[in-house]
Coordinates of C-alpha atoms and ligand atoms in Angstrom, one line a residue:
M1 CA 11.5 -20.1 -39.6
G2 CA 10.7 -22.3 -42.6
L3 CA 7.5 -24.2 -42.9
E4 CA 9.2 -27.5 -42.2
T5 CA 10.3 -26.4 -38.7
R6 CA 6.7 -25.6 -37.9
T7 CA 5.7 -29.2 -38.4
G8 CA 6.3 -32.5 -36.6
T9 CA 8.2 -32.5 -33.3
A10 CA 9.5 -28.9 -33.7
A11 CA 5.9 -27.7 -33.7
A12 CA 5.2 -29.8 -30.6
E13 CA 8.1 -28.1 -28.9
R14 CA 6.9 -24.6 -29.5
L15 CA 6.3 -22.7 -26.4
Y16 CA 4.0 -19.9 -27.5
N17 CA 1.5 -21.5 -29.9
V18 CA -1.6 -19.3 -29.6
C19 CA -0.2 -16.1 -28.3
D20 CA 2.8 -15.8 -30.7
Y21 CA 0.8 -15.4 -33.9
Y22 CA 3.6 -14.2 -36.1
D23 CA 6.1 -16.7 -34.7
A24 CA 8.5 -14.4 -33.0
E25 CA 9.7 -17.4 -31.1
S26 CA 11.4 -18.6 -34.3
L27 CA 14.1 -16.0 -33.5
L28 CA 15.2 -18.1 -30.5
T29 CA 17.8 -20.8 -30.8
A30 CA 16.9 -24.4 -29.7
D31 CA 19.1 -23.9 -26.6
E32 CA 17.3 -20.7 -25.7
R33 CA 13.9 -22.4 -26.1
H34 CA 15.1 -25.3 -24.0
V35 CA 16.0 -22.9 -21.1
L36 CA 12.7 -21.1 -21.5
G37 CA 10.9 -24.5 -21.5
R38 CA 12.5 -25.2 -18.1
L39 CA 11.2 -22.0 -16.8
R40 CA 7.8 -22.7 -18.2
N41 CA 7.6 -26.1 -16.4
F42 CA 8.7 -24.6 -13.2
L43 CA 6.2 -21.8 -13.3
D44 CA 3.3 -24.2 -14.2
Q45 CA 4.1 -26.8 -11.6
N46 CA 5.4 -24.7 -8.7
A47 CA 4.2 -21.1 -9.1
R48 CA 0.8 -21.2 -10.7
P49 CA -0.9 -23.1 -7.8
L50 CA 0.2 -20.4 -5.3
L51 CA -0.6 -17.2 -7.1
A52 CA -4.2 -16.5 -6.1
D53 CA -3.6 -17.1 -2.4
Y54 CA -0.5 -15.1 -2.1
W55 CA -1.9 -12.3 -4.2
E56 CA -4.9 -12.1 -1.8
R57 CA -2.7 -12.1 1.2
G58 CA -0.4 -9.5 -0.3
E59 CA 2.7 -11.6 0.3
F60 CA 5.5 -12.8 -2.0
P61 CA 5.7 -16.6 -2.2
S62 CA 9.3 -16.6 -0.8
Q63 CA 9.6 -20.4 -1.3
L64 CA 9.8 -19.7 -5.0
A65 CA 12.8 -17.4 -4.8
Q66 CA 15.7 -19.8 -4.4
P67 CA 14.3 -22.4 -6.9
L68 CA 13.9 -19.6 -9.4
I69 CA 17.5 -18.5 -8.8
D70 CA 18.6 -22.1 -9.1
L71 CA 17.2 -22.3 -12.6
D72 CA 20.2 -20.1 -13.6
L73 CA 18.2 -17.9 -16.0
M74 CA 20.1 -14.7 -16.0
E75 CA 23.1 -15.9 -17.9
P76 CA 22.4 -19.6 -18.3
A77 CA 25.4 -21.9 -18.6
E78 CA 23.8 -23.5 -21.7
L79 CA 23.8 -20.2 -23.5
T80 CA 27.0 -18.6 -22.3
G81 CA 29.3 -21.7 -22.5
P82 CA 31.4 -23.1 -19.7
G83 CA 34.0 -21.2 -17.7
P84 CA 33.9 -17.4 -17.1
R85 CA 30.6 -16.0 -18.3
N86 CA 32.0 -13.7 -20.9
I87 CA 29.6 -14.5 -23.8
P88 CA 26.4 -12.9 -22.6
A89 CA 23.0 -14.4 -23.4
R90 CA 21.2 -12.6 -26.3
G91 CA 18.8 -9.8 -25.7
I92 CA 16.0 -11.7 -27.4
Y93 CA 16.4 -14.5 -24.9
H94 CA 16.3 -12.0 -22.0
G95 CA 13.1 -10.5 -23.5
F96 CA 11.4 -13.9 -23.8
R97 CA 12.4 -14.8 -20.3
I98 CA 10.6 -11.6 -19.0
F99 CA 7.7 -12.5 -21.3
E100 CA 7.4 -16.0 -19.9
L101 CA 7.5 -14.8 -16.3
A102 CA 4.9 -12.0 -16.9
R103 CA 2.7 -14.4 -18.9
T104 CA 2.4 -16.3 -15.6
D105 CA 2.4 -13.5 -13.2
A106 CA 3.4 -9.8 -13.3
S107 CA 4.8 -9.8 -9.7
L108 CA 7.1 -12.7 -10.4
A109 CA 8.3 -10.9 -13.6
T110 CA 8.8 -7.6 -11.6
W111 CA 10.6 -9.4 -8.8
Y112 CA 13.0 -11.1 -11.2
T113 CA 13.5 -8.0 -13.2
A114 CA 14.3 -5.9 -10.1
Q115 CA 17.6 -7.9 -9.9
A116 CA 18.2 -9.0 -13.6
G117 CA 17.1 -5.6 -15.1
L118 CA 17.1 -2.7 -12.6
F119 CA 20.0 -3.6 -10.3
R120 CA 22.1 -5.3 -13.0
T121 CA 21.7 -2.3 -15.2
A122 CA 22.7 0.0 -12.4
I123 CA 26.0 -2.0 -12.0
R124 CA 26.5 -2.5 -15.8
V125 CA 26.1 1.2 -16.5
G126 CA 27.3 2.8 -13.3
A127 CA 30.1 0.6 -11.9
S128 CA 33.8 1.0 -12.9
A129 CA 35.5 -1.9 -14.6
E130 CA 37.1 -3.0 -11.3
Q131 CA 33.7 -2.7 -9.4
Q132 CA 32.0 -4.7 -12.2
A133 CA 34.7 -7.4 -12.1
E134 CA 34.0 -7.8 -8.4
W135 CA 30.2 -7.4 -8.3
M136 CA 28.8 -8.6 -11.6
P137 CA 29.3 -12.4 -11.0
Q138 CA 27.5 -12.0 -7.7
V139 CA 24.7 -10.1 -9.3
V140 CA 24.2 -12.8 -11.9
D141 CA 24.1 -15.6 -9.4
F142 CA 22.0 -13.5 -6.9
S143 CA 24.6 -13.8 -4.1
L144 CA 24.5 -10.0 -4.1
K145 CA 20.9 -9.0 -4.2
G146 CA 20.1 -5.4 -5.0
V147 CA 17.4 -2.9 -5.8
F148 CA 17.1 0.4 -7.6
S149 CA 16.2 3.3 -5.3
L150 CA 15.5 6.3 -7.4
T151 CA 11.9 7.5 -6.8
E152 CA 11.2 9.7 -3.8
P153 CA 8.0 10.6 -1.8
E154 CA 7.9 14.1 -3.4
S155 CA 9.4 13.3 -6.8
G156 CA 8.3 10.6 -9.2
S157 CA 8.0 11.8 -12.8
D158 CA 10.2 14.9 -12.1
I159 CA 12.9 13.0 -10.3
A160 CA 15.7 14.4 -12.5
G161 CA 15.1 17.9 -11.2
G162 CA 13.4 17.1 -7.9
L163 CA 15.7 14.4 -6.5
S164 CA 16.4 15.7 -2.9
T165 CA 18.2 12.9 -1.1
T166 CA 21.6 14.3 -0.3
A167 CA 25.2 12.9 -0.4
R168 CA 27.8 14.7 1.6
R169 CA 31.5 13.7 1.3
G170 CA 33.5 13.9 4.5
S171 CA 37.1 14.7 5.0
D172 CA 37.9 10.9 5.2
G173 CA 36.6 10.6 1.6
N174 CA 33.5 8.7 2.6
W175 CA 29.9 9.7 2.3
T176 CA 26.8 10.5 4.4
L177 CA 23.3 10.1 2.8
D178 CA 20.1 11.7 4.0
G179 CA 16.6 11.5 2.5
A180 CA 13.8 9.1 1.6
K181 CA 12.9 6.8 -1.2
R182 CA 9.5 5.4 -2.2
W183 CA 8.1 2.4 -4.0
I184 CA 11.4 0.5 -4.0
G185 CA 10.6 -3.0 -5.2
G186 CA 12.2 -6.0 -3.5
A187 CA 14.1 -3.8 -0.9
S188 CA 13.1 -5.9 2.1
T189 CA 15.0 -9.0 0.8
A190 CA 17.9 -7.1 -0.8
D191 CA 21.5 -7.1 0.5
V192 CA 22.2 -3.6 -0.9
L193 CA 20.1 -0.7 -2.1
A194 CA 21.4 1.2 -5.1
V195 CA 20.6 4.7 -3.9
F196 CA 20.7 7.8 -6.1
A197 CA 21.5 11.0 -4.2
R198 CA 22.5 14.6 -5.0
D199 CA 26.1 15.5 -4.1
V200 CA 25.8 18.8 -2.1
A201 CA 29.2 19.9 -3.4
D202 CA 28.5 20.0 -7.1
G203 CA 24.7 19.4 -7.3
Q204 CA 25.1 16.3 -9.4
V205 CA 23.3 13.0 -8.9
K206 CA 25.6 10.1 -7.8
A207 CA 24.8 6.5 -6.9
F208 CA 25.8 4.4 -3.9
L209 CA 25.4 0.8 -2.8
V210 CA 24.0 1.1 0.7
D211 CA 23.9 -2.0 3.0
R212 CA 20.2 -2.6 3.7
E213 CA 21.1 -3.1 7.4
A214 CA 23.3 -0.1 7.7
A215 CA 22.7 2.2 10.7
G216 CA 20.2 4.9 9.7
V217 CA 18.4 2.9 7.1
T218 CA 14.7 2.2 7.8
L219 CA 12.3 0.2 5.6
E220 CA 8.6 0.3 5.8
K221 CA 6.4 -2.0 3.7
I222 CA 3.8 -0.1 1.5
H223 CA 0.5 -1.7 2.5
R224 CA -3.0 -1.7 0.9
K225 CA -1.9 -2.0 -2.7
T226 CA -4.5 -3.0 -5.2
S227 CA -2.0 -3.9 -7.9
L228 CA 1.0 -6.2 -7.9
R229 CA 0.0 -7.3 -4.4
M230 CA 2.6 -10.1 -4.3
M231 CA 5.5 -7.8 -5.0
Q232 CA 6.8 -6.0 -1.9
N233 CA 7.5 -2.3 -2.2
A234 CA 9.2 -0.2 0.5
H235 CA 9.3 3.3 1.7
I236 CA 12.9 3.8 2.7
T237 CA 14.3 6.5 5.1
L238 CA 18.0 7.3 5.1
N239 CA 19.1 9.2 8.2
N240 CA 22.8 10.0 8.4
V241 CA 23.8 6.8 6.6
R242 CA 27.5 6.3 6.2
V243 CA 28.7 4.8 2.9
P244 CA 32.4 4.2 2.0
E245 CA 33.7 5.7 -1.3
S246 CA 34.4 2.2 -2.5
M247 CA 30.6 1.6 -2.6
R248 CA 29.9 4.6 -4.8
L249 CA 29.2 3.7 -8.4
H250 CA 32.1 5.4 -10.0
K251 CA 30.7 6.0 -13.4
V252 CA 27.6 7.8 -12.3
N253 CA 28.4 11.5 -12.3
S254 CA 25.1 13.2 -13.3
F255 CA 21.5 12.4 -14.1
K256 CA 22.5 11.7 -17.7
D257 CA 24.1 8.5 -16.4
V258 CA 20.8 7.6 -14.7
A259 CA 18.9 8.3 -17.9
A260 CA 21.1 5.8 -19.7
M261 CA 20.0 3.1 -17.1
L262 CA 16.3 4.0 -17.5
R263 CA 16.5 3.7 -21.3
A264 CA 17.6 0.1 -20.9
M265 CA 15.1 -0.7 -18.2
R266 CA 12.0 0.6 -20.1
S267 CA 12.4 -2.0 -22.7
D268 CA 12.2 -4.7 -20.0
V269 CA 8.9 -3.2 -18.9
A270 CA 7.5 -3.3 -22.4
W271 CA 8.3 -7.0 -22.4
I272 CA 6.4 -7.3 -19.1
A273 CA 3.4 -5.5 -20.5
T274 CA 3.5 -7.9 -23.5
G275 CA 3.7 -11.0 -21.3
I276 CA 0.8 -9.8 -19.2
Q277 CA -1.3 -9.5 -22.4
A278 CA -0.4 -13.1 -23.4
G279 CA -1.4 -14.4 -20.0
A280 CA -4.7 -12.6 -20.0
F281 CA -5.5 -13.5 -23.6
E282 CA -4.8 -17.2 -23.1
A283 CA -6.9 -17.3 -19.9
A284 CA -9.8 -15.5 -21.6
L285 CA -9.6 -17.7 -24.7
R286 CA -9.7 -20.8 -22.6
Y287 CA -12.7 -19.6 -20.7
V288 CA -14.8 -18.6 -23.7
C289 CA -14.1 -22.0 -25.4
E290 CA -15.3 -23.8 -22.2
R291 CA -18.2 -21.6 -21.0
R292 CA -21.6 -22.1 -22.6
Q293 CA -24.5 -19.6 -22.7
F294 CA -27.7 -19.7 -24.9
G295 CA -26.8 -23.3 -25.6
R296 CA -23.5 -22.5 -27.3
S297 CA -19.9 -21.8 -26.3
L298 CA -19.2 -18.2 -25.7
G299 CA -16.4 -18.4 -28.3
S300 CA -19.0 -19.0 -31.0
F301 CA -20.6 -15.5 -30.6
Q302 CA -19.5 -12.8 -33.1
L303 CA -19.2 -10.1 -30.4
V304 CA -16.9 -12.4 -28.4
Q305 CA -14.7 -13.2 -31.4
E306 CA -14.3 -9.5 -32.1
K307 CA -12.9 -9.0 -28.6
L308 CA -10.5 -12.0 -29.0
A309 CA -9.3 -10.6 -32.3
R310 CA -8.6 -7.2 -30.8
M311 CA -6.7 -8.8 -27.9
L312 CA -4.6 -10.8 -30.3
G313 CA -4.0 -7.7 -32.4
N314 CA -2.8 -5.8 -29.4
L315 CA -0.6 -8.6 -28.2
T316 CA 0.9 -9.3 -31.7
A317 CA 1.6 -5.5 -32.2
S318 CA 3.3 -5.3 -28.8
L319 CA 5.3 -8.4 -29.3
S320 CA 6.5 -7.2 -32.7
L321 CA 7.4 -3.8 -31.2
V322 CA 9.5 -5.3 -28.3
V323 CA 11.2 -7.8 -30.6
R324 CA 12.2 -5.1 -33.1
L325 CA 13.3 -2.8 -30.2
T326 CA 15.4 -5.6 -28.8
E327 CA 17.0 -6.3 -32.2
Q328 CA 17.9 -2.6 -32.5
Q329 CA 19.4 -2.5 -29.0
A330 CA 21.4 -5.7 -29.8
A331 CA 22.8 -3.8 -32.8
G332 CA 23.9 -1.0 -30.4
V333 CA 21.1 1.5 -31.1
Y334 CA 19.9 2.9 -27.8
R335 CA 17.7 6.0 -27.9
D336 CA 15.4 7.3 -25.2
Q337 CA 12.4 7.7 -27.5
D338 CA 12.6 4.1 -28.7
S339 CA 12.2 2.4 -25.4
A340 CA 9.7 5.1 -24.3
L341 CA 7.6 4.3 -27.4
A342 CA 7.7 0.6 -26.7
K343 CA 6.8 1.1 -23.0
M344 CA 4.0 3.6 -23.8
Q345 CA 2.4 1.6 -26.6
S346 CA 2.7 -1.8 -25.1
C347 CA 1.1 -0.5 -21.9
L348 CA -1.8 1.2 -23.7
A349 CA -2.4 -2.1 -25.5
M350 CA -2.1 -4.0 -22.2
R351 CA -4.7 -1.9 -20.5
E352 CA -7.2 -2.6 -23.3
T353 CA -6.3 -6.3 -23.5
V354 CA -6.6 -7.1 -19.8
A355 CA -9.9 -5.1 -19.7
L356 CA -11.3 -7.1 -22.6
A357 CA -10.1 -10.4 -20.9
R358 CA -11.8 -9.4 -17.7
E359 CA -15.0 -8.5 -19.6
L360 CA -15.1 -11.8 -21.4
V361 CA -14.9 -13.8 -18.2
G362 CA -18.0 -12.0 -16.8
G363 CA -18.6 -12.1 -13.1
N364 CA -15.9 -14.8 -12.7
G365 CA -13.5 -12.3 -14.1
I366 CA -13.4 -10.3 -10.8
T367 CA -12.5 -13.3 -8.7
L368 CA -8.9 -14.6 -8.3
D369 CA -10.1 -18.0 -9.4
S370 CA -9.8 -16.7 -12.9
D371 CA -6.3 -15.6 -13.9
V372 CA -7.7 -12.5 -15.7
A373 CA -8.6 -10.7 -12.4
R374 CA -5.0 -10.8 -11.3
F375 CA -3.6 -9.7 -14.7
H376 CA -6.3 -6.9 -14.8
A377 CA -5.3 -5.5 -11.4
D378 CA -1.6 -5.9 -11.8
A379 CA -1.5 -4.2 -15.2
E380 CA -2.2 -0.8 -13.4
A381 CA 1.1 -0.8 -11.6
V382 CA 3.0 -1.7 -14.7
Y383 CA 1.2 1.1 -16.6
S384 CA 2.6 3.6 -14.1
Y385 CA 6.1 2.4 -13.2
E386 CA 9.3 3.0 -15.2
G387 CA 7.8 6.2 -16.6
T388 CA 4.1 6.9 -16.8
H389 CA 2.2 7.1 -20.1
E390 CA 2.5 10.9 -20.1
I391 CA 6.2 11.0 -19.3
N392 CA 7.0 8.5 -22.1
A393 CA 4.8 10.4 -24.5
L394 CA 6.7 13.6 -23.6
I395 CA 10.1 11.9 -24.3
I396 CA 8.8 10.9 -27.7
G397 CA 7.3 14.3 -28.3
R398 CA 10.7 15.9 -27.5
A399 CA 12.5 13.7 -30.0
L400 CA 9.9 14.4 -32.7
T401 CA 9.8 18.2 -32.3
G402 CA 13.1 19.1 -30.7
E403 CA 11.0 20.9 -28.0
S404 CA 10.9 19.8 -24.4
A405 CA 7.4 20.0 -23.0
F406 CA 8.5 19.0 -19.5
A407 CA 7.6 22.0 -17.4
R408 CA 10.8 22.1 -15.2
Ligands
FAD1 P1 3.6 11.4 -10.3 O1 5.0 11.8 -10.9 O2 3.2 12.2 -9.1 O3 2.6 11.5 -11.5 C1 1.2 11.5 -11.2 C2 0.4 11.7 -12.6 O4 0.8 12.9 -13.1 C3 0.8 10.6 -13.6 O5 -0.3 10.3 -14.4 C4 1.9 11.4 -14.4 O6 2.0 10.9 -15.8 C5 1.3 12.8 -14.4 N1 2.3 13.8 -14.7 C6 3.4 14.1 -14.0 N2 4.1 15.1 -14.6 C7 3.5 15.4 -15.8 C8 3.7 16.3 -16.8 N3 4.8 17.1 -16.9 N4 2.8 16.4 -17.8 C9 1.7 15.6 -17.8 N5 1.4 14.7 -16.8 C10 2.3 14.6 -15.8 N6 10.8 3.5 -8.4 C11 12.1 3.2 -8.1 O7 13.0 4.0 -8.0 N7 12.4 1.9 -7.9 C12 11.5 0.9 -8.0 O8 11.8 -0.3 -7.8 C13 10.1 1.2 -8.2 N8 9.2 0.2 -8.3 C14 7.8 0.6 -8.4 C15 6.9 -0.4 -8.3 C16 5.5 0.0 -8.3 C17 4.5 -1.0 -8.1 C18 5.1 1.4 -8.5 C19 3.7 1.8 -8.5 C20 6.1 2.3 -8.6 C21 7.5 2.0 -8.6 N9 8.5 2.9 -8.7 C22 9.8 2.6 -8.4 C23 8.1 4.3 -8.9 C24 7.6 4.7 -10.3 O9 8.7 4.7 -11.2 C25 6.8 6.0 -10.1 O10 5.6 5.7 -9.5 C26 6.6 6.7 -11.5 O11 7.8 7.2 -12.0 C27 5.5 7.8 -11.4 O12 5.8 8.6 -10.3 P2 4.7 9.0 -9.2 O13 4.0 7.8 -8.8 O14 5.3 9.8 -8.2 O15 3.6 9.9 -10.0

């Protein structure tokens, strides 16, 4: 962006003044900024006042769900043009939408991304052309809500080899699923669960859309979480669950197809980790400018400024990383190690940034009255989901050396 667009009204319209130090926002079009501004206003006015209470209660503020859906953020008409939605919104817009949500709250970002990232990716990568034609419009307008059910109680990091939920095809061509899934985000309000199961006939992983209310499906809420408390995660039991062949995702024929989904989803999480840093940094900066000790503002102390500089460095590096990754993906370059690197590095930076933010707010930094406590706690779940630090490091190591250090 040229200097002239940084001045006057254009500058006043900027969304990310302090936390977007190198002006990544300039990559957005005016229309994209307009949609994101709409989201920003909604979050500030409607979501922000609810966050501390709902976080403490461990409940999702369900009154926000339909209004958020009504904002038409997934493929906004302003960006895709009228009529059939065949000009998809750009990756950079999707990234900043995740950033904006996470900058307000990590559970809201995770909730939205469960549909717009995880479930949508499952359909985009796994469904046949005919299935996509039927389901994708419903995914985009949330009339078909779904979740991604891969992790199991006994298999998280080693799910590729360890996945033990079974799929048995009957003589009528339909399927019976048995097993259990763990940690599935948003399952309690979904219409369907995208369940990954191993076909007993050929040993390969297949995927099925299972009606949440089908006979044999049991959902239990995971209680006592200390992170992402607003987001609801389920332990799912599948006992003799019947699924018609028409609800199998026809393009998923082995774990390689699942890996292609994970590759796309990890970049979304890197955007979440970056948005969390922005939220924590802004809250801490505000605090140190207002709070006075020793007769001066906290922000005037050298040791405080060093922490602010480190936080901004982490945030700027993460934002640069996810922006470049998104540009590469938009050009068609999708490699496991690229999204693994962005997820790993942005999460490392996030952990330091939220810890520094919490530190800067002192005692108040452990109460929900300051935003930093929420970001600090929520960052831990984001650090672990969608591939832990170690697993992403091993993916990068394998690409660098040609040697797989996964034990199985
Ligand atoms: P484990 O695999 O048991 O790992 C424990 C520790 O051991 C980690 O530090 C790990 O890095 C380390 N480790 C494991 N193997 C190795 C190795 N070979 N070398 C070195 N270290 C190793 N899953 C879904 O399918 N859908 C969802 O919607 C979903 N949402 C989630 C939401 C939340 C809040 C959380 C916490 C998890 C969610 N997950 C979901 C699951 C998530 O992807 C897993 O938690 C994650 O993959 C790690 O698996 P695990 O928790 O079983 O840990």
